[in-house]
């Protein structure tokens, strides 16, 4: 069974993060897993899906967020180690 990729886009501020999430979900067949708010107004958006779809989503999300604010990081992990599934990526939901 192939594992889904994890895509992350981290921004400063919620508005660029919301724009990133919107672009990610509209650009590719990915699932929005969750977002994380941390100190310094950092917001990280996490998506899951097939590697190519996640790569496209992260590129689109980072570009969209950069138009509105600061992108601090973006990254794709092709297949998480099973031990990291729950703590990092959250529960796996049904596929669309």
PDB file of C-alpha atoms in Angstrom:
ATOM      1  CA  UNK A   1       0.000   0.000   0.000  1.00  0.00           C
ATOM      2  CA  UNK A   2       1.497   3.310  -1.076  1.00  0.00           C
ATOM      3  CA  UNK A   3       1.688   6.008   1.527  1.00  0.00           C
ATOM      4  CA  UNK A   4       0.501   9.534   0.779  1.00  0.00           C
ATOM      5  CA  UNK A   5       2.925  12.403   0.572  1.00  0.00           C
ATOM      6  CA  UNK A   6       2.786  15.245   3.094  1.00  0.00           C
ATOM      7  CA  UNK A   7       3.017  18.832   1.881  1.00  0.00           C
ATOM      8  CA  UNK A   8       3.655  21.810   4.135  1.00  0.00           C
ATOM      9  CA  UNK A   9       3.551  25.563   3.556  1.00  0.00           C
ATOM     10  CA  UNK A  10       4.490  27.825   6.451  1.00  0.00           C
ATOM     11  CA  UNK A  11       3.585  31.517   6.388  1.00  0.00           C
ATOM     12  CA  UNK A  12       3.690  34.492   8.683  1.00  0.00           C
ATOM     13  CA  UNK A  13       0.048  35.324   9.345  1.00  0.00           C
ATOM     14  CA  UNK A  14      -3.271  33.613   8.831  1.00  0.00           C
ATOM     15  CA  UNK A  15      -4.384  35.403   5.649  1.00  0.00           C
ATOM     16  CA  UNK A  16      -1.467  34.144   3.503  1.00  0.00           C
ATOM     17  CA  UNK A  17      -1.981  30.669   5.008  1.00  0.00           C
ATOM     18  CA  UNK A  18      -5.664  30.699   4.066  1.00  0.00           C
ATOM     19  CA  UNK A  19      -4.725  31.781   0.551  1.00  0.00           C
ATOM     20  CA  UNK A  20      -2.150  28.971   0.376  1.00  0.00           C
ATOM     21  CA  UNK A  21      -4.683  26.378   1.545  1.00  0.00           C
ATOM     22  CA  UNK A  22      -7.234  27.572  -0.998  1.00  0.00           C
ATOM     23  CA  UNK A  23      -4.715  27.440  -3.858  1.00  0.00           C
ATOM     24  CA  UNK A  24      -3.436  24.028  -2.765  1.00  0.00           C
ATOM     25  CA  UNK A  25      -6.901  22.485  -2.720  1.00  0.00           C
ATOM     26  CA  UNK A  26      -7.949  24.071  -6.012  1.00  0.00           C
ATOM     27  CA  UNK A  27      -4.747  23.186  -7.869  1.00  0.00           C
ATOM     28  CA  UNK A  28      -4.406  19.498  -7.095  1.00  0.00           C
ATOM     29  CA  UNK A  29      -6.230  16.470  -5.735  1.00  0.00           C
ATOM     30  CA  UNK A  30      -5.034  16.806  -2.152  1.00  0.00           C
ATOM     31  CA  UNK A  31      -6.734  16.671   1.229  1.00  0.00           C
ATOM     32  CA  UNK A  32      -6.310  19.526   3.654  1.00  0.00           C
ATOM     33  CA  UNK A  33      -5.260  17.699   6.818  1.00  0.00           C
ATOM     34  CA  UNK A  34      -5.004  20.625   9.206  1.00  0.00           C
ATOM     35  CA  UNK A  35      -3.205  23.848   9.981  1.00  0.00           C
ATOM     36  CA  UNK A  36      -1.006  24.708  12.935  1.00  0.00           C
ATOM     37  CA  UNK A  37      -0.708  28.097  14.628  1.00  0.00           C
ATOM     38  CA  UNK A  38       2.494  28.810  16.553  1.00  0.00           C
ATOM     39  CA  UNK A  39       4.257  31.775  18.112  1.00  0.00           C
ATOM     40  CA  UNK A  40       5.237  34.716  16.001  1.00  0.00           C
ATOM     41  CA  UNK A  41       2.085  34.424  13.868  1.00  0.00           C
ATOM     42  CA  UNK A  42       3.477  31.370  12.084  1.00  0.00           C
ATOM     43  CA  UNK A  43       0.859  29.224  10.389  1.00  0.00           C
ATOM     44  CA  UNK A  44       1.641  25.890   8.730  1.00  0.00           C
ATOM     45  CA  UNK A  45      -0.838  24.311   6.323  1.00  0.00           C
ATOM     46  CA  UNK A  46      -0.596  20.518   5.836  1.00  0.00           C
ATOM     47  CA  UNK A  47      -1.996  18.574   2.885  1.00  0.00           C
ATOM     48  CA  UNK A  48      -1.863  14.879   1.895  1.00  0.00           C
ATOM     49  CA  UNK A  49      -2.143  13.066  -1.406  1.00  0.00           C
ATOM     50  CA  UNK A  50      -0.137  11.436  -4.184  1.00  0.00           C
ATOM     51  CA  UNK A  51       3.414  12.799  -4.485  1.00  0.00           C
ATOM     52  CA  UNK A  52       2.957  14.617  -7.807  1.00  0.00           C
ATOM     53  CA  UNK A  53      -0.304  16.186  -6.636  1.00  0.00           C
ATOM     54  CA  UNK A  54       1.238  17.339  -3.356  1.00  0.00           C
ATOM     55  CA  UNK A  55       4.252  18.793  -5.152  1.00  0.00           C
ATOM     56  CA  UNK A  56       1.960  20.790  -7.452  1.00  0.00           C
ATOM     57  CA  UNK A  57      -0.192  21.888  -4.512  1.00  0.00           C
ATOM     58  CA  UNK A  58       2.769  23.069  -2.434  1.00  0.00           C
ATOM     59  CA  UNK A  59       4.222  25.049  -5.345  1.00  0.00           C
ATOM     60  CA  UNK A  60       0.857  26.716  -5.993  1.00  0.00           C
ATOM     61  CA  UNK A  61       0.212  27.334  -2.296  1.00  0.00           C
ATOM     62  CA  UNK A  62       3.600  28.915  -1.700  1.00  0.00           C
ATOM     63  CA  UNK A  63       3.215  31.157  -4.746  1.00  0.00           C
ATOM     64  CA  UNK A  64      -0.276  32.264  -3.710  1.00  0.00           C
ATOM     65  CA  UNK A  65       0.794  32.979  -0.143  1.00  0.00           C
ATOM     66  CA  UNK A  66       3.838  34.951  -1.327  1.00  0.00           C
ATOM     67  CA  UNK A  67       1.536  37.363  -3.181  1.00  0.00           C
ATOM     68  CA  UNK A  68      -0.097  38.333   0.129  1.00  0.00           C
ATOM     69  CA  UNK A  69       2.624  37.921   2.713  1.00  0.00           C
ATOM     70  CA  UNK A  70       5.725  36.076   3.781  1.00  0.00           C
ATOM     71  CA  UNK A  71       6.323  32.391   3.058  1.00  0.00           C
ATOM     72  CA  UNK A  72       8.723  31.034   5.654  1.00  0.00           C
ATOM     73  CA  UNK A  73       9.074  27.501   4.289  1.00  0.00           C
ATOM     74  CA  UNK A  74       7.541  24.930   1.985  1.00  0.00           C
ATOM     75  CA  UNK A  75       8.364  21.250   1.805  1.00  0.00           C
ATOM     76  CA  UNK A  76       7.153  17.880   0.522  1.00  0.00           C
ATOM     77  CA  UNK A  77       7.817  14.581   2.282  1.00  0.00           C
ATOM     78  CA  UNK A  78       7.099  11.836  -0.273  1.00  0.00           C
ATOM     79  CA  UNK A  79       6.182   9.114   2.242  1.00  0.00           C
ATOM     80  CA  UNK A  80       6.128   9.563   6.007  1.00  0.00           C
ATOM     81  CA  UNK A  81       7.479   6.843   8.216  1.00  0.00           C
ATOM     82  CA  UNK A  82       4.450   5.048   9.711  1.00  0.00           C
ATOM     83  CA  UNK A  83       5.461   6.183  13.216  1.00  0.00           C
ATOM     84  CA  UNK A  84       4.951   9.800  12.166  1.00  0.00           C
ATOM     85  CA  UNK A  85       1.534   9.425  10.565  1.00  0.00           C
ATOM     86  CA  UNK A  86      -0.533  10.289  13.644  1.00  0.00           C
ATOM     87  CA  UNK A  87       1.696  12.852  15.413  1.00  0.00           C
ATOM     88  CA  UNK A  88       2.585  14.887  12.324  1.00  0.00           C
ATOM     89  CA  UNK A  89      -0.039  14.388   9.675  1.00  0.00           C
ATOM     90  CA  UNK A  90      -3.112  13.644  11.745  1.00  0.00           C
ATOM     91  CA  UNK A  91      -5.746  11.028  11.065  1.00  0.00           C
ATOM     92  CA  UNK A  92      -6.174   9.660   7.584  1.00  0.00           C
ATOM     93  CA  UNK A  93      -9.619  10.289   6.262  1.00  0.00           C
ATOM     94  CA  UNK A  94     -11.449   8.646   3.392  1.00  0.00           C
ATOM     95  CA  UNK A  95     -10.155   9.399  -0.077  1.00  0.00           C
ATOM     96  CA  UNK A  96     -12.337  11.500  -2.359  1.00  0.00           C
TER      97      UNK A  96
END
